Short mmCIF file of C-alpha atoms in Angstrom, two decimals:
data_model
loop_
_atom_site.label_atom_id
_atom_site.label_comp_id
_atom_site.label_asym_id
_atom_site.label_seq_id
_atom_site.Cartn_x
_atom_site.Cartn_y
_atom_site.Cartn_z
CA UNK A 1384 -8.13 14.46 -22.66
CA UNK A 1385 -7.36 11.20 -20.94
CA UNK A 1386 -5.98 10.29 -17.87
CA UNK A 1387 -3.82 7.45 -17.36
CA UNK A 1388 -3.99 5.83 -13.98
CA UNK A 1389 -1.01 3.41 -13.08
CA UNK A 1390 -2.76 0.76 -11.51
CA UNK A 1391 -1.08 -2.81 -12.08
CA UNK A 1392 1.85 -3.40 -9.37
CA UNK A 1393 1.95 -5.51 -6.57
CA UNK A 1394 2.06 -3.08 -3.62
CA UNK A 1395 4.41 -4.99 -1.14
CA UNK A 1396 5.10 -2.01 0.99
CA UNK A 1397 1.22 -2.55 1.80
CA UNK A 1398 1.28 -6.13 2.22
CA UNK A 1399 -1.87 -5.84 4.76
CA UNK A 1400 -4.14 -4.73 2.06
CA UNK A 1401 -2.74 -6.13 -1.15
CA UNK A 1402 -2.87 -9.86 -0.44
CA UNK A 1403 -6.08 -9.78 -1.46
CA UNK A 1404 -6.73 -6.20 -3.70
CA UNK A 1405 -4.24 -4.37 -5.34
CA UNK A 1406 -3.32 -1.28 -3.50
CA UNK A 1407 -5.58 1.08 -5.84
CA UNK A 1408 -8.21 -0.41 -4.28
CA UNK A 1409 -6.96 0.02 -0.67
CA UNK A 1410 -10.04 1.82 0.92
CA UNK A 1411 -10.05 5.48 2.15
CA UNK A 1412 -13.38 6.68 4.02
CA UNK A 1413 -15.09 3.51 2.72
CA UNK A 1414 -13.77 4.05 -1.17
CA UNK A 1415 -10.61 3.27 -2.90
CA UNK A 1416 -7.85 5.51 -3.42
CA UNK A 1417 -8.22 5.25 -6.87
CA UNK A 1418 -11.77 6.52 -6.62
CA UNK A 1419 -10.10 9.99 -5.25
CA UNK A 1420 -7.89 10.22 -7.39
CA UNK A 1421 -10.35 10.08 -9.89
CA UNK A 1422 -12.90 12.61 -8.07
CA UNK A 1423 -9.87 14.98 -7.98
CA UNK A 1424 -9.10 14.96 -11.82
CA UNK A 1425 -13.28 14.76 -12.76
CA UNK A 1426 -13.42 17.83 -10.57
CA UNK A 1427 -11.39 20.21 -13.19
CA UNK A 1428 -13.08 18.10 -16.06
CA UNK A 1429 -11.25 15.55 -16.80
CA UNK A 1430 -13.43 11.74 -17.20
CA UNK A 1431 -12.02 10.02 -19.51
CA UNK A 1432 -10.20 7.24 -17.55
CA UNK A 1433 -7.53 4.56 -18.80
CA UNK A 1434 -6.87 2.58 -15.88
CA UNK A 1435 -3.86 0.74 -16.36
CA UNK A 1436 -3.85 -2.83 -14.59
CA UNK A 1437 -2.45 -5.97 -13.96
CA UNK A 1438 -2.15 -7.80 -10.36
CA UNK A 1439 -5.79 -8.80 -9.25
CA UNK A 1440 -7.17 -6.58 -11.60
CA UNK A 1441 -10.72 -8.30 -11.57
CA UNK A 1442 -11.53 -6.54 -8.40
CA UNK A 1443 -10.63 -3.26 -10.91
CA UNK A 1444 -12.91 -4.19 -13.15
CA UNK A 1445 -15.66 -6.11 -11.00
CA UNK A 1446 -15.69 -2.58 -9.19
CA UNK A 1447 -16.55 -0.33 -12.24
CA UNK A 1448 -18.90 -3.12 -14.01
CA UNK A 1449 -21.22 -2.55 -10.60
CA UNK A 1450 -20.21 0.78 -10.22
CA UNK A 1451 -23.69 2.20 -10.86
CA UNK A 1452 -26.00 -0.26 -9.90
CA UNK A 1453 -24.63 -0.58 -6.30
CA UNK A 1454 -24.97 2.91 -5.48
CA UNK A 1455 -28.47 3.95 -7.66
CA UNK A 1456 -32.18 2.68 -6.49
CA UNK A 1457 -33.84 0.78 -9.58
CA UNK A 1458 -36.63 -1.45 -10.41
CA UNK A 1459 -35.84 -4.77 -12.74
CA UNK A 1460 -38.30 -6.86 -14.03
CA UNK A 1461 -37.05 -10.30 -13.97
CA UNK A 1462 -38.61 -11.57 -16.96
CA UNK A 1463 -37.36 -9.84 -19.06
CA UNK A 1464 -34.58 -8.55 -17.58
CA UNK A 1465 -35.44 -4.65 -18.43
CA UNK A 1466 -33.83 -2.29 -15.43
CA UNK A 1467 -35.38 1.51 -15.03
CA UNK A 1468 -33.07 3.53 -12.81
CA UNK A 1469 -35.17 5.25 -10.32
CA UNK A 1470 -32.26 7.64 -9.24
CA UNK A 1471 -28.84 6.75 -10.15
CA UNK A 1472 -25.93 7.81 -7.84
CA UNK A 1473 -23.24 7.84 -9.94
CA UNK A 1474 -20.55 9.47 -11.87
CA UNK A 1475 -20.21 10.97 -15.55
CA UNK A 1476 -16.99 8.73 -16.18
CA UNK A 1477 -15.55 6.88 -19.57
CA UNK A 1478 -13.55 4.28 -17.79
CA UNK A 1479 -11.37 1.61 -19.99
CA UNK A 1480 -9.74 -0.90 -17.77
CA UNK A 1481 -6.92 -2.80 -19.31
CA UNK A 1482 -4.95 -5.54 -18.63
CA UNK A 1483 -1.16 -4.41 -18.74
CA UNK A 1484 0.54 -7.36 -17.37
CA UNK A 1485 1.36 -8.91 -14.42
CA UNK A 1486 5.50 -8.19 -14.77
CA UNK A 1487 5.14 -5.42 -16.88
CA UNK A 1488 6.96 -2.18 -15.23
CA UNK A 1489 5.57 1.11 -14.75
CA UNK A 1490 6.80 2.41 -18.53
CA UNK A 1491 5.44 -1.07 -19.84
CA UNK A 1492 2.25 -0.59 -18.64
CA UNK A 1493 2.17 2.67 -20.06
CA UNK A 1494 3.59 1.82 -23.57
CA UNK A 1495 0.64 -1.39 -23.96
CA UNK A 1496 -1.84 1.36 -23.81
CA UNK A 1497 -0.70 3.54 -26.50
CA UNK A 1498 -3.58 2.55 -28.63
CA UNK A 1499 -6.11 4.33 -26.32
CA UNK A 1500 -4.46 7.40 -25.79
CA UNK A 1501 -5.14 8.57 -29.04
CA UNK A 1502 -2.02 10.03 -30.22
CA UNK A 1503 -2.69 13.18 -28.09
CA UNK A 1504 -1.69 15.08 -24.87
CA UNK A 1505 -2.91 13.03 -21.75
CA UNK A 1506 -2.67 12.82 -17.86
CA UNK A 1507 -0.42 10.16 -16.20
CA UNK A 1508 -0.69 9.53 -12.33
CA UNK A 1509 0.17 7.05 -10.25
CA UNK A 1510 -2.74 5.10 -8.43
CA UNK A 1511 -1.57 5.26 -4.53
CA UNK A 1512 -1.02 9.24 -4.43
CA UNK A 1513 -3.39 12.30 -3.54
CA UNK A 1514 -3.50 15.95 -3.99
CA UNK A 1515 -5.20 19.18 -3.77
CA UNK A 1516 -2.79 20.22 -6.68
CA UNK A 1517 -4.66 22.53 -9.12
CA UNK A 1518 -5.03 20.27 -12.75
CA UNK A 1519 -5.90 23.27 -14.89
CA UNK A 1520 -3.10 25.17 -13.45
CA UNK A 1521 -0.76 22.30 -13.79
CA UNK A 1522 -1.86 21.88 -17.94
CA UNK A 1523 -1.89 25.59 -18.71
CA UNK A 1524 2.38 25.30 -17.16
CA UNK A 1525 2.67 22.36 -19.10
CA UNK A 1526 1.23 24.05 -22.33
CA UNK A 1527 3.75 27.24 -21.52
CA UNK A 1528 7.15 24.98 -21.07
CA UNK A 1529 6.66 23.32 -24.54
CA UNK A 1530 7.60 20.06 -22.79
CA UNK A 1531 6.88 16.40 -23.64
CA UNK A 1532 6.33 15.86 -20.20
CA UNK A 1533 5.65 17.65 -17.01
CA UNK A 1534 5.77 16.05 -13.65
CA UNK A 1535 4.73 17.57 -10.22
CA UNK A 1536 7.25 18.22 -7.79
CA UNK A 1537 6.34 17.62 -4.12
CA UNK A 1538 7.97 17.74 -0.50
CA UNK A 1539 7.49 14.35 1.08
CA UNK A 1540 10.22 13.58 4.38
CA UNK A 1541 12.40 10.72 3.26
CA UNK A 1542 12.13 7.06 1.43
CA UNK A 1543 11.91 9.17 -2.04
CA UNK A 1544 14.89 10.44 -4.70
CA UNK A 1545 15.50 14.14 -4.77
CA UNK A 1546 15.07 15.79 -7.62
CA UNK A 1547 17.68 18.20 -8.99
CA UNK A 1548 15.64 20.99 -10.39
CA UNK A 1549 17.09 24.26 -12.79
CA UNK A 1550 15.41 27.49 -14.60
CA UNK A 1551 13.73 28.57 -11.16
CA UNK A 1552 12.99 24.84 -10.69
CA UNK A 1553 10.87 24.71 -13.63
CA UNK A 1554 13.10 22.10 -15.57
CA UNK A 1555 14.61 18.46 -14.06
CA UNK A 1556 18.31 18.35 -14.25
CA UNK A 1557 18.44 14.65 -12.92
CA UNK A 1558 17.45 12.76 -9.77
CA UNK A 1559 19.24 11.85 -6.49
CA UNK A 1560 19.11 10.48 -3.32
CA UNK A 1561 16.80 12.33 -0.95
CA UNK A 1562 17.95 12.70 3.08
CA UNK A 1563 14.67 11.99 5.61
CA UNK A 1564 13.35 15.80 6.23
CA UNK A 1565 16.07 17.89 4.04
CA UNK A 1566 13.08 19.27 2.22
CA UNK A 1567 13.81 18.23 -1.11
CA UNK A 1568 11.14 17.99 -3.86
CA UNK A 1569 10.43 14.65 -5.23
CA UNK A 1570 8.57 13.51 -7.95
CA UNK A 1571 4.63 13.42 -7.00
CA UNK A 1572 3.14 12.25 -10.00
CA UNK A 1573 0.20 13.99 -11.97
CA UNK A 1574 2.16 14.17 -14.99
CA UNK A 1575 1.12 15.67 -18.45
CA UNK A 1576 2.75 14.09 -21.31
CA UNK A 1577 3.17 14.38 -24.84
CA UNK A 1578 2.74 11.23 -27.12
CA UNK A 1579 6.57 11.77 -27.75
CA UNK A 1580 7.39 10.19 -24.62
CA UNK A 1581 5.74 6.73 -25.77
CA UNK A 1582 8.51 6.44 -28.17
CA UNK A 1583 11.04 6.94 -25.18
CA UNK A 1584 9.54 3.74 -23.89
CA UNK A 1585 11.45 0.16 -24.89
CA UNK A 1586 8.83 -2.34 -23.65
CA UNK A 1587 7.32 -4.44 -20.46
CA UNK A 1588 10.68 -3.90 -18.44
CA UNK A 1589 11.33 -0.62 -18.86
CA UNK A 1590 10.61 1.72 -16.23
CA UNK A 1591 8.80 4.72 -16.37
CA UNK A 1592 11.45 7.08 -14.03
CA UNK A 1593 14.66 5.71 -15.40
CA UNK A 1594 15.13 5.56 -19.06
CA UNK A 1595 12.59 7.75 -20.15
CA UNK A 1596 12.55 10.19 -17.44
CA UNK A 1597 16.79 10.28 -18.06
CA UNK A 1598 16.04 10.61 -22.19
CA UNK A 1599 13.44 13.36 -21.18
CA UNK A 1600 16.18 15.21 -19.21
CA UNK A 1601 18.76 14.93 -22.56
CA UNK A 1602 16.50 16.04 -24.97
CA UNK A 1603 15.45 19.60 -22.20
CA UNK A 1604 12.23 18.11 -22.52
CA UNK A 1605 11.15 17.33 -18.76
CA UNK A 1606 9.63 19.98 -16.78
CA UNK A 1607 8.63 20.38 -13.10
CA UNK A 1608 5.25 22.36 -11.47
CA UNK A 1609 6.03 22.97 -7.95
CA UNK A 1610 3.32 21.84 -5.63
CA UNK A 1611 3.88 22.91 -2.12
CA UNK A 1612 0.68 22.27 -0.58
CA UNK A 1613 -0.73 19.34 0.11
CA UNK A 1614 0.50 15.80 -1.24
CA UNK A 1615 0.18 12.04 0.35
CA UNK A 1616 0.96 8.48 -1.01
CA UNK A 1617 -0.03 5.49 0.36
CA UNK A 1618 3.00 3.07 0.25
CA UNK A 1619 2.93 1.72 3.85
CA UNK A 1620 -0.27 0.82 6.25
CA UNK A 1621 1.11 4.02 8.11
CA UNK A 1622 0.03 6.40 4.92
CA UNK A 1623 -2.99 4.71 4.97
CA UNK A 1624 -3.31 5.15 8.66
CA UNK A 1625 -2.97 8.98 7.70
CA UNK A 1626 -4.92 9.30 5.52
CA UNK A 1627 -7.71 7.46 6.71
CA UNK A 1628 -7.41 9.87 9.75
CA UNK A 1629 -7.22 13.28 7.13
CA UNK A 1630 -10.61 11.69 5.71
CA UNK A 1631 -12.17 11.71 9.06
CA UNK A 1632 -11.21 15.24 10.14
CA UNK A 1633 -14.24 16.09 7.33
CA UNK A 1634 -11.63 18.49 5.54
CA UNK A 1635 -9.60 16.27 3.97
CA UNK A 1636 -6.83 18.48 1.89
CA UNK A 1637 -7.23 16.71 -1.71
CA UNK A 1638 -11.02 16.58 -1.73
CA UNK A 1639 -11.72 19.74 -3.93
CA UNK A 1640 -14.72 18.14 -5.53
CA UNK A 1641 -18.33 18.76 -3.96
CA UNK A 1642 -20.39 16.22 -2.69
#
């Protein structure tokens, strides 16, 4: 199955860091956040990556075409260019890096890469967020609502819109404003979707949460998995701040992977 990583905006909130990298690529315990993200989907085995770019996406793609040989010891012979891995650190990924646009929206980005999603169920995330939720547990719901498209529903104090929730808050009713600490659940990404939901999309300017999230709702085909453990984005330097500091504790929440 493949995972779809929103990866393309400009991250303004994070100005500090995306001047010169696009926020996926904001570091967290000397990798970036998309790497997590990524060791947190790989862990319930899931490798098959569509990462889904767009501003200053050469550092995306500079970072996976040295992916292994910066982190394996190797011997290259220089005349004829032959390498022999001596002991590769790396990981058992199938990345595809694409180019979604520089204006494209969220939906837009996700429409251009119908083509690789193979007319099948896949993951959807959003490249800034983090947690320990439980991906087999969260396909196996999906699988049991007969949904097009399941999001994760989170508690996260203010900035985000509430969602209204029904059928023991397994189903999204519609979306509203959220109060700072009223301990609403908002949407937290990790999605499953059906290849339905492409045809929800319009094009580069739509966006992902408002007309296709709101045609979800009509057709009673938008469901909700209620995580209430552990959950962080990183939309300011503060979230980074945090969870540079959760890294550094040595027990950081959304690493369920082993080293």
């Amino acid at each position: 199955m493949k995972v779809a990583i929103l990866a393309g905006g400009f991250g303004t909130r994070l100005s500090e860091e995306t001047m010169v990298r696009p926020k996926p690529m904001a570091e967290i315990g000397g990798r970036p956040i998309l790497w997590h993200i990524m060791k947190i989907y790989s862990h319930y085995g899931f490798s098959d990556f569509v990462i889904l770019g767009g501003y200053r996406i050469d550092f995306i793609r500079d970072y996976f075409m040295r992916y292994r040989y910066s982190r394996s010891d190797f011997t290259i012979d220089l005349g004829t260019g032959d390498v022999r891995w001596l002991e590769a650190q790396t990981d058992n990924w199938r990345v595809t890096v694409l180019d979604t646009g520089l204006e494209s929206l969220t939906g837009g980005r996700i429409l251009r890469a119908r083509r690789y999603l193979e007319d099948s169920t896949f993951c959807l995330t959003y490249g800034d967020g983090v947690s320990d939720v439980n991906i087999a547990d969260l396909l196996a719901f999906h699988r049991s609502r007969a949904a097009w498209c399941t999001l994760t529903a989170v508690v996260q104090p203010g900035r985000f819109g509430a969602l209204e929730l029904t059928d023991n808050a397994m189903s999204v009713s519609g979306f509203g404003e959220k109060r700072a600490g009223d301990g609403g659940l908002i949407n937290g990404g990790f999605f499953v979707c059906e290849p339905q939901v492409l045809d929800l999309i319009d094009d580069d300017l739509t966006t992902w949460e408002a007309e296709p999230m709101s045609r979800l709702i009509e057709r009673g085909k938008l469901s909700s998995f209620v995580h209430d453990r552990y959950w962080q984005n990183m939309d300011t330097l503060r979230d980074k701040q945090v969870l540079e500091a959760t890294w550094a504790t040595g027990a950081a929440p959304w690493k369920v992977w082993s080293d």
